[in-house]
């Protein structure tokens, strides 16, 4: 069975492992190398199982541990060309790290089929990933986007499991501690998805035949896992019975527990 491990998922740091105990890939490395390695080991996965790192974009909460991790594991980094340029220019990867550009076509990365798709976010380049694991099952990691475009939906609906952003509760954001400029940025079309935005996309995905979801990138200041999950359940209750779908909210620092798909 294919497995996704949401190791870390919040506004403070993000890292997801997809694969099994023998072989897999990481999406982002937004916490320290030590934390990532410890989380993998706690999940029963040796660091030698990591074959590559996919980078969604170059905000700190997605690349903070990348330089040390690439030096320790000596694995290549894959992303869109613009992200690779920034990583190299800003010295965010080990100097001997191999940087591999992804295009519009699906790439074979150690037996995993990887398709990158652009996401609207306030960074020069941002993307999500649709990943086909050995055996043929497909999943997606899609966070850091202000809106779900038609192209993004087309990518997500092909999957058996989708990790989708449910970043903020609008009321918590409105009355929370962030400065007004940051609040506007988060709620913009190049910011993040609210719980309601996420729920509306889940409705569409259920109608398209997707029944397994992980809610990710949940803000620690403007949301809670409980609020995100309750909002998603409310969005889905009119379309499918609770026992017919899988829904879980990723914790900021996950236990490494696998989501099977």
Short mmCIF file of C-alpha atoms in Angstrom, two decimals, residues 12-221:
data_model
loop_
_atom_site.label_atom_id
_atom_site.label_comp_id
_atom_site.label_asym_id
_atom_site.label_seq_id
_atom_site.Cartn_x
_atom_site.Cartn_y
_atom_site.Cartn_z
CA UNK A 12 6.19 27.31 10.86
CA UNK A 13 7.49 24.45 8.76
CA UNK A 14 6.44 21.88 6.17
CA UNK A 15 7.79 18.48 5.14
CA UNK A 16 5.93 15.45 3.76
CA UNK A 17 7.34 12.00 3.00
CA UNK A 18 5.71 9.84 0.34
CA UNK A 19 6.79 6.23 0.00
CA UNK A 20 7.58 3.30 2.27
CA UNK A 21 10.37 2.11 4.57
CA UNK A 22 12.63 1.33 1.62
CA UNK A 23 12.15 4.19 -0.82
CA UNK A 24 10.42 7.54 -1.02
CA UNK A 25 10.65 11.26 -1.68
CA UNK A 26 10.27 14.36 0.48
CA UNK A 27 8.15 17.34 -0.46
CA UNK A 28 9.82 20.40 1.10
CA UNK A 29 12.24 20.62 4.00
CA UNK A 30 10.95 23.52 6.06
CA UNK A 31 12.31 22.50 9.46
CA UNK A 32 15.81 21.55 10.56
CA UNK A 33 17.56 18.51 9.13
CA UNK A 34 17.73 17.04 12.62
CA UNK A 35 13.96 17.32 13.09
CA UNK A 36 13.27 15.78 9.69
CA UNK A 37 15.61 12.85 10.30
CA UNK A 38 14.16 12.25 13.76
CA UNK A 39 10.59 12.34 12.41
CA UNK A 40 11.50 9.83 9.71
CA UNK A 41 13.15 7.53 12.23
CA UNK A 42 10.12 7.76 14.52
CA UNK A 43 8.02 6.61 11.56
CA UNK A 44 10.29 3.62 11.03
CA UNK A 45 11.96 5.11 7.95
CA UNK A 46 15.72 5.28 7.65
CA UNK A 47 17.17 8.40 6.07
CA UNK A 48 18.69 6.21 3.34
CA UNK A 49 15.16 5.68 2.03
CA UNK A 50 14.94 9.32 0.88
CA UNK A 51 15.73 9.45 -2.86
CA UNK A 52 15.01 13.12 -3.62
CA UNK A 53 13.50 16.34 -2.33
CA UNK A 54 10.79 18.24 -4.20
CA UNK A 55 10.58 21.96 -3.42
CA UNK A 56 7.26 23.78 -3.82
CA UNK A 57 8.66 27.30 -3.35
CA UNK A 58 11.40 29.16 -1.53
CA UNK A 59 9.68 30.62 1.53
CA UNK A 60 11.57 29.72 4.70
CA UNK A 61 8.87 27.41 6.08
CA UNK A 62 9.51 25.14 3.08
CA UNK A 63 13.31 25.20 2.74
CA UNK A 64 14.76 26.00 6.20
CA UNK A 65 16.48 22.62 6.54
CA UNK A 66 17.28 22.05 2.88
CA UNK A 67 20.97 22.97 2.81
CA UNK A 68 21.97 20.75 5.73
CA UNK A 69 19.65 17.96 4.59
CA UNK A 70 21.07 17.83 1.06
CA UNK A 71 24.59 17.72 2.46
CA UNK A 72 23.75 14.94 4.90
CA UNK A 73 21.67 12.78 2.56
CA UNK A 74 23.37 13.75 -0.72
CA UNK A 75 20.11 13.62 -2.64
CA UNK A 76 19.03 15.72 -5.64
CA UNK A 77 16.51 18.55 -5.45
CA UNK A 78 13.73 18.85 -8.03
CA UNK A 79 11.54 21.86 -8.77
CA UNK A 80 10.54 24.37 -11.42
CA UNK A 81 13.42 26.32 -12.98
CA UNK A 82 12.71 29.58 -11.15
CA UNK A 83 12.85 27.90 -7.75
CA UNK A 84 16.13 26.18 -8.56
CA UNK A 85 17.66 29.48 -9.61
CA UNK A 86 16.67 31.09 -6.31
CA UNK A 87 17.98 28.16 -4.29
CA UNK A 88 21.34 28.37 -6.03
CA UNK A 89 21.60 32.16 -5.90
CA UNK A 90 20.64 32.37 -2.22
CA UNK A 91 22.93 29.49 -1.18
CA UNK A 92 20.03 27.38 0.12
CA UNK A 93 21.39 23.98 -0.94
CA UNK A 94 24.64 22.10 -0.44
CA UNK A 95 27.16 23.33 -3.00
CA UNK A 96 27.47 19.88 -4.58
CA UNK A 97 23.74 19.21 -4.66
CA UNK A 98 22.33 18.20 -8.01
CA UNK A 99 19.47 20.48 -9.06
CA UNK A 100 16.98 18.95 -11.50
CA UNK A 101 14.46 21.04 -13.41
CA UNK A 102 10.88 19.85 -13.76
CA UNK A 103 8.84 20.85 -16.79
CA UNK A 104 5.24 20.37 -17.79
CA UNK A 105 5.66 16.64 -18.40
CA UNK A 106 5.65 13.94 -15.73
CA UNK A 107 9.17 13.06 -14.61
CA UNK A 108 10.35 9.67 -13.40
CA UNK A 109 12.18 10.13 -10.11
CA UNK A 110 13.43 6.81 -8.76
CA UNK A 111 10.24 5.05 -9.83
CA UNK A 112 7.90 7.85 -8.72
CA UNK A 113 6.06 9.80 -11.39
CA UNK A 114 6.14 13.50 -10.49
CA UNK A 115 4.07 16.23 -12.12
CA UNK A 116 4.51 19.83 -11.01
CA UNK A 117 1.65 22.31 -11.38
CA UNK A 118 1.82 26.04 -10.73
CA UNK A 119 0.04 27.55 -7.72
CA UNK A 120 -0.83 31.25 -7.18
CA UNK A 121 1.25 32.44 -4.21
CA UNK A 122 3.20 35.55 -3.27
CA UNK A 123 6.58 34.25 -4.31
CA UNK A 124 8.30 34.35 -7.74
CA UNK A 125 7.57 30.66 -8.39
CA UNK A 126 5.26 28.26 -6.55
CA UNK A 127 3.94 24.82 -7.36
CA UNK A 128 2.20 21.74 -6.04
CA UNK A 129 2.92 18.13 -6.97
CA UNK A 130 0.93 15.17 -8.22
CA UNK A 131 2.85 12.01 -7.46
CA UNK A 132 2.34 8.51 -8.83
CA UNK A 133 3.89 5.93 -6.53
CA UNK A 134 5.22 2.54 -7.65
CA UNK A 135 2.10 0.47 -8.16
CA UNK A 136 0.15 3.29 -9.79
CA UNK A 137 -1.70 5.07 -6.96
CA UNK A 138 -1.64 8.86 -7.16
CA UNK A 139 -1.56 11.54 -4.47
CA UNK A 140 -1.03 15.30 -4.40
CA UNK A 141 0.54 17.88 -2.10
CA UNK A 142 -1.06 21.27 -2.67
CA UNK A 143 -0.47 24.11 -0.21
CA UNK A 144 0.33 27.84 -0.37
CA UNK A 145 -2.21 29.05 -2.89
CA UNK A 146 -4.70 31.88 -2.78
CA UNK A 147 -7.23 30.23 -5.08
CA UNK A 148 -7.79 26.81 -6.64
CA UNK A 149 -7.55 27.31 -10.39
CA UNK A 150 -9.19 25.03 -12.95
CA UNK A 151 -5.79 23.55 -13.80
CA UNK A 152 -5.06 22.78 -10.15
CA UNK A 153 -8.46 21.10 -9.76
CA UNK A 154 -7.77 18.97 -12.84
CA UNK A 155 -4.53 17.77 -11.25
CA UNK A 156 -6.09 17.03 -7.86
CA UNK A 157 -9.11 15.13 -9.15
CA UNK A 158 -6.85 12.46 -10.67
CA UNK A 159 -5.60 11.45 -7.23
CA UNK A 160 -6.63 8.90 -4.64
CA UNK A 161 -5.33 11.07 -1.76
CA UNK A 162 -4.99 14.88 -1.64
CA UNK A 163 -3.13 16.95 0.96
CA UNK A 164 -4.80 20.33 0.57
CA UNK A 165 -4.19 23.56 2.41
CA UNK A 166 -6.72 24.70 5.02
CA UNK A 167 -4.65 27.57 6.35
CA UNK A 168 -6.86 29.99 8.24
CA UNK A 169 -10.21 30.65 9.85
CA UNK A 170 -11.43 34.07 8.60
CA UNK A 171 -12.60 35.26 12.02
CA UNK A 172 -9.38 34.24 13.73
CA UNK A 173 -7.38 35.99 11.02
CA UNK A 174 -9.50 39.15 11.23
CA UNK A 175 -9.22 39.49 15.00
CA UNK A 176 -5.78 37.94 15.38
CA UNK A 177 -2.38 39.47 16.15
CA UNK A 178 -1.07 39.90 12.60
CA UNK A 179 -0.60 43.42 11.12
CA UNK A 180 -3.28 44.47 8.64
CA UNK A 181 -0.96 44.26 5.64
CA UNK A 182 -0.11 40.63 6.43
CA UNK A 183 -3.78 39.76 6.97
CA UNK A 184 -4.60 41.14 3.53
CA UNK A 185 -1.76 39.21 1.96
CA UNK A 186 -2.88 35.93 3.53
CA UNK A 187 -6.48 36.41 2.37
CA UNK A 188 -5.51 37.51 -1.16
CA UNK A 189 -5.60 35.45 -4.34
CA UNK A 190 -1.84 34.95 -3.96
CA UNK A 191 -2.00 34.07 -0.29
CA UNK A 192 -3.54 31.02 1.36
CA UNK A 193 -6.76 29.02 1.34
CA UNK A 194 -9.22 29.56 4.18
CA UNK A 195 -11.13 26.68 5.75
CA UNK A 196 -14.11 27.63 3.61
CA UNK A 197 -12.03 27.76 0.42
CA UNK A 198 -10.66 24.33 1.21
CA UNK A 199 -14.13 22.94 1.90
CA UNK A 200 -15.46 24.14 -1.43
CA UNK A 201 -12.67 22.36 -3.26
CA UNK A 202 -13.22 19.19 -1.22
CA UNK A 203 -16.86 19.21 -2.37
CA UNK A 204 -15.71 19.33 -6.00
CA UNK A 205 -13.16 16.58 -5.45
CA UNK A 206 -15.67 14.27 -3.80
CA UNK A 207 -18.00 14.77 -6.75
CA UNK A 208 -15.05 13.82 -8.99
CA UNK A 209 -14.45 10.61 -7.01
CA UNK A 210 -11.69 11.57 -4.54
CA UNK A 211 -12.43 10.36 -1.00
CA UNK A 212 -9.20 10.67 1.00
CA UNK A 213 -7.91 14.00 2.29
CA UNK A 214 -5.27 15.48 4.57
CA UNK A 215 -5.80 19.09 5.64
CA UNK A 216 -2.40 20.80 5.71
CA UNK A 217 -0.48 24.01 6.35
CA UNK A 218 -2.86 24.89 9.21
CA UNK A 219 -1.86 28.22 10.75
CA UNK A 220 -0.90 28.06 14.41
CA UNK A 221 -2.08 31.65 14.94
#
